[in-house]
Backbone as JSON Lines, residues from 0, in Angstrom:
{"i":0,"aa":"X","n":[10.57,-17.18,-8.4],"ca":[10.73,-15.76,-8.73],"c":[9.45,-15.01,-8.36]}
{"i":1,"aa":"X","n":[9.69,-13.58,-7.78],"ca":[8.37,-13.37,-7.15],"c":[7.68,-12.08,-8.76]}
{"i":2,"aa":"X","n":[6.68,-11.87,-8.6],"ca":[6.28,-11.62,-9.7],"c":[6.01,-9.79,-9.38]}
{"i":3,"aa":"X","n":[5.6,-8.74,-9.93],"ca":[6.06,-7.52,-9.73],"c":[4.07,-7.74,-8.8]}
{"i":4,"aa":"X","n":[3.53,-8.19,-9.08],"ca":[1.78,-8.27,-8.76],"c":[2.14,-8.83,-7.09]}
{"i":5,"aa":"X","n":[3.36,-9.92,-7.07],"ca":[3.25,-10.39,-5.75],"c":[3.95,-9.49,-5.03]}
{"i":6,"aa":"X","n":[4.88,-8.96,-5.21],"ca":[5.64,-7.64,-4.31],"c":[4.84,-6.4,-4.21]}
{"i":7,"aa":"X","n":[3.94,-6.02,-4.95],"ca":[2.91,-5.11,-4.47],"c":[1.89,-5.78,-3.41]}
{"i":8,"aa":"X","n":[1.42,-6.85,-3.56],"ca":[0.45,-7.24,-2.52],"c":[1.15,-7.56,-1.3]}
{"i":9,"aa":"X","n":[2.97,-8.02,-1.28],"ca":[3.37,-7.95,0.17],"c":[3.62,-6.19,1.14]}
{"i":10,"aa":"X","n":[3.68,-5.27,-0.41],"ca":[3.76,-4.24,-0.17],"c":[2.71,-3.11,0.98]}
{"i":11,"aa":"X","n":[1.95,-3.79,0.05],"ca":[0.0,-3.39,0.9],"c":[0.21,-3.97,2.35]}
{"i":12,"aa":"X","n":[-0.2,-5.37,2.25],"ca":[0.57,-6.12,3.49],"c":[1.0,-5.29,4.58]}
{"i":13,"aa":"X","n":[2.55,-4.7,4.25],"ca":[3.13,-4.31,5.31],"c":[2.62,-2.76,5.35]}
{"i":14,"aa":"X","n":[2.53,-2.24,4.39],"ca":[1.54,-0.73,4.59],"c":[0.35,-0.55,5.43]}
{"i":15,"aa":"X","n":[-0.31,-1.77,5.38],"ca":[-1.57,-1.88,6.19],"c":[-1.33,-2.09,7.67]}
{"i":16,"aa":"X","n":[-0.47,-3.15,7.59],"ca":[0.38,-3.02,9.27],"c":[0.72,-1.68,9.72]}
{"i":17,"aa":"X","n":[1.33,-1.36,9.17],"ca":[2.14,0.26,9.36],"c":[0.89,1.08,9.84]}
{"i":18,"aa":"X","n":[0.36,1.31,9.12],"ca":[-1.07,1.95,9.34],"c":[-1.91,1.98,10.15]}
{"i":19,"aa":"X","n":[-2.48,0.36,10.78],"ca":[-2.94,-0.17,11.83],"c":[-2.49,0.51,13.25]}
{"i":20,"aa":"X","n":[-1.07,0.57,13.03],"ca":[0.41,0.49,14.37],"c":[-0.16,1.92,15.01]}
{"i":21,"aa":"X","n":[0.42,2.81,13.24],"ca":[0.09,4.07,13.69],"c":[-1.2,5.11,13.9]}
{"i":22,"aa":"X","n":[-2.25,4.32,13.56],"ca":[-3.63,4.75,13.73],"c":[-3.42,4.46,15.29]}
{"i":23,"aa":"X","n":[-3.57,3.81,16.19],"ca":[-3.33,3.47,17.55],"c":[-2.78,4.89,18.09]}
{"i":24,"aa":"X","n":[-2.05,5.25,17.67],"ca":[-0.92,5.85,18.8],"c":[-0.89,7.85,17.66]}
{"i":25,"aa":"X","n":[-1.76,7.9,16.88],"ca":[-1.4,9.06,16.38],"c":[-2.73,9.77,16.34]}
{"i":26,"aa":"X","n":[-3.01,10.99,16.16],"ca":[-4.07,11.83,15.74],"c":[-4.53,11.47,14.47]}
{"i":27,"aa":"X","n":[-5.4,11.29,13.63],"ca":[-5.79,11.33,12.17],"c":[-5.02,12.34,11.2]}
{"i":28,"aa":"X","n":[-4.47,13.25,11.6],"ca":[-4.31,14.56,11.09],"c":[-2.73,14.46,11.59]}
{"i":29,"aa":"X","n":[-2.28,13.81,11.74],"ca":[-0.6,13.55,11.94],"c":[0.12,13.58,10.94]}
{"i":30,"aa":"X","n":[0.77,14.34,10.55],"ca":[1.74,14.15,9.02],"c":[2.06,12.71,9.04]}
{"i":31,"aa":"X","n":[3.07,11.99,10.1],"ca":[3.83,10.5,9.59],"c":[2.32,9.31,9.57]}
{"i":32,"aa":"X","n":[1.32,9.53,9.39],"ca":[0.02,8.87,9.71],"c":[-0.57,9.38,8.03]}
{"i":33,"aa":"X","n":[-0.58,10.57,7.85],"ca":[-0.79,11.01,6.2],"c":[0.12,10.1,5.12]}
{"i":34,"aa":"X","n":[1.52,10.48,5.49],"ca":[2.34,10.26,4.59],"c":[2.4,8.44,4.29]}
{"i":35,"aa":"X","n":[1.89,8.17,5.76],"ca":[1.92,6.35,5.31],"c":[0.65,6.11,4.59]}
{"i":36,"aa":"X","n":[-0.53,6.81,4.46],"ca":[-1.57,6.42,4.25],"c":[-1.38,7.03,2.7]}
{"i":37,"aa":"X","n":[-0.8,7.85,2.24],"ca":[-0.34,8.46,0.78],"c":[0.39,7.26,0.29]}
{"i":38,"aa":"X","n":[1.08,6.51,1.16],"ca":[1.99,5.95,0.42],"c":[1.49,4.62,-0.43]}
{"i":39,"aa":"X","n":[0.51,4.5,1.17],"ca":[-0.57,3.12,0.55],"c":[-1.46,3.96,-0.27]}
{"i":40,"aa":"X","n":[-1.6,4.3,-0.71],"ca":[-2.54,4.92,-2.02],"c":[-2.12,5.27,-3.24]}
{"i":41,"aa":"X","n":[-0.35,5.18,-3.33],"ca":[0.09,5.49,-4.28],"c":[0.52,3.85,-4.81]}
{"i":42,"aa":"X","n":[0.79,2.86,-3.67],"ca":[0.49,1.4,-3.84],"c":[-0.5,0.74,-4.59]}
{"i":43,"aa":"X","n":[-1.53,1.13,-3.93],"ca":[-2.91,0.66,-4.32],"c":[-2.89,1.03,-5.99]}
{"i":44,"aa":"X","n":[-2.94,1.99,-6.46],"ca":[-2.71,2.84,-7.54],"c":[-2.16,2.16,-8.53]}
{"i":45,"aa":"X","n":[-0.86,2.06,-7.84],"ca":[-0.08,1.29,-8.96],"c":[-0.32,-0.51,-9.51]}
{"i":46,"aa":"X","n":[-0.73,-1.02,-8.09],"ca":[-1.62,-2.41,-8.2],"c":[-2.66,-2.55,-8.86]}
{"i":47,"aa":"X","n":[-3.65,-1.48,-8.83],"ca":[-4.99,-1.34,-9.95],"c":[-4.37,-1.62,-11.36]}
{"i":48,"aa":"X","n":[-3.68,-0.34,-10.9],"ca":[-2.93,-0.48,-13.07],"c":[-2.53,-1.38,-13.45]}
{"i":49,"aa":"X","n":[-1.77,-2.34,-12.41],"ca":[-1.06,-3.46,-13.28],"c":[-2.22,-4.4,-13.13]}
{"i":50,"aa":"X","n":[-3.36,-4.72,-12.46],"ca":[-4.36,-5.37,-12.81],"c":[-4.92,-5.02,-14.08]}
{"i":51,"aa":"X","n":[-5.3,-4.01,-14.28],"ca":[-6.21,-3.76,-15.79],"c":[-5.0,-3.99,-16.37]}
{"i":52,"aa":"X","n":[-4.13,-3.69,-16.63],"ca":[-3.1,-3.79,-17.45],"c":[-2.88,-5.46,-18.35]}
{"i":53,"aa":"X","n":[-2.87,-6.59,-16.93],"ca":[-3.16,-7.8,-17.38],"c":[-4.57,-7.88,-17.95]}
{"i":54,"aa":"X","n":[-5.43,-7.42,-17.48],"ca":[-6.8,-7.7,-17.89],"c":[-6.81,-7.79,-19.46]}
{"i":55,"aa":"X","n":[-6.05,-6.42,-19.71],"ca":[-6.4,-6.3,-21.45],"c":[-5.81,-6.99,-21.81]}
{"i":56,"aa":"X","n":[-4.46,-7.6,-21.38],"ca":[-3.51,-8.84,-22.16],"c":[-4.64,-9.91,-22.51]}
């Protein structure tokens, strides 16, 4: 069973790919280049929390 900690880190994973792909081929200032890089940040975000979250357990 995969755990909600391991589906965020495959999440990042493929966000970071995504990111990589489209850094190559886009301007910095590209909306679909923003919106992936928002998305990994709203990832990241949510991965922090559930780290401290265990921490205090």
């Amino acid at each position: 069973m995969t755990t909600k900690l391991d589906q965020l880190i495959e999440r990042i994973e493929e966000l970071r790919q995504e990111l990589n792909r489209l850094s190559r081929n886009k301007d910095l200032a590209d909306p679909e280049l923003l919106t992936a890089s928002r998305m990994m940040d709203a990832v990241l975000n949510e991965y922090n929390r559930l780290l401290i979250d265990k921490a205090k357990e």
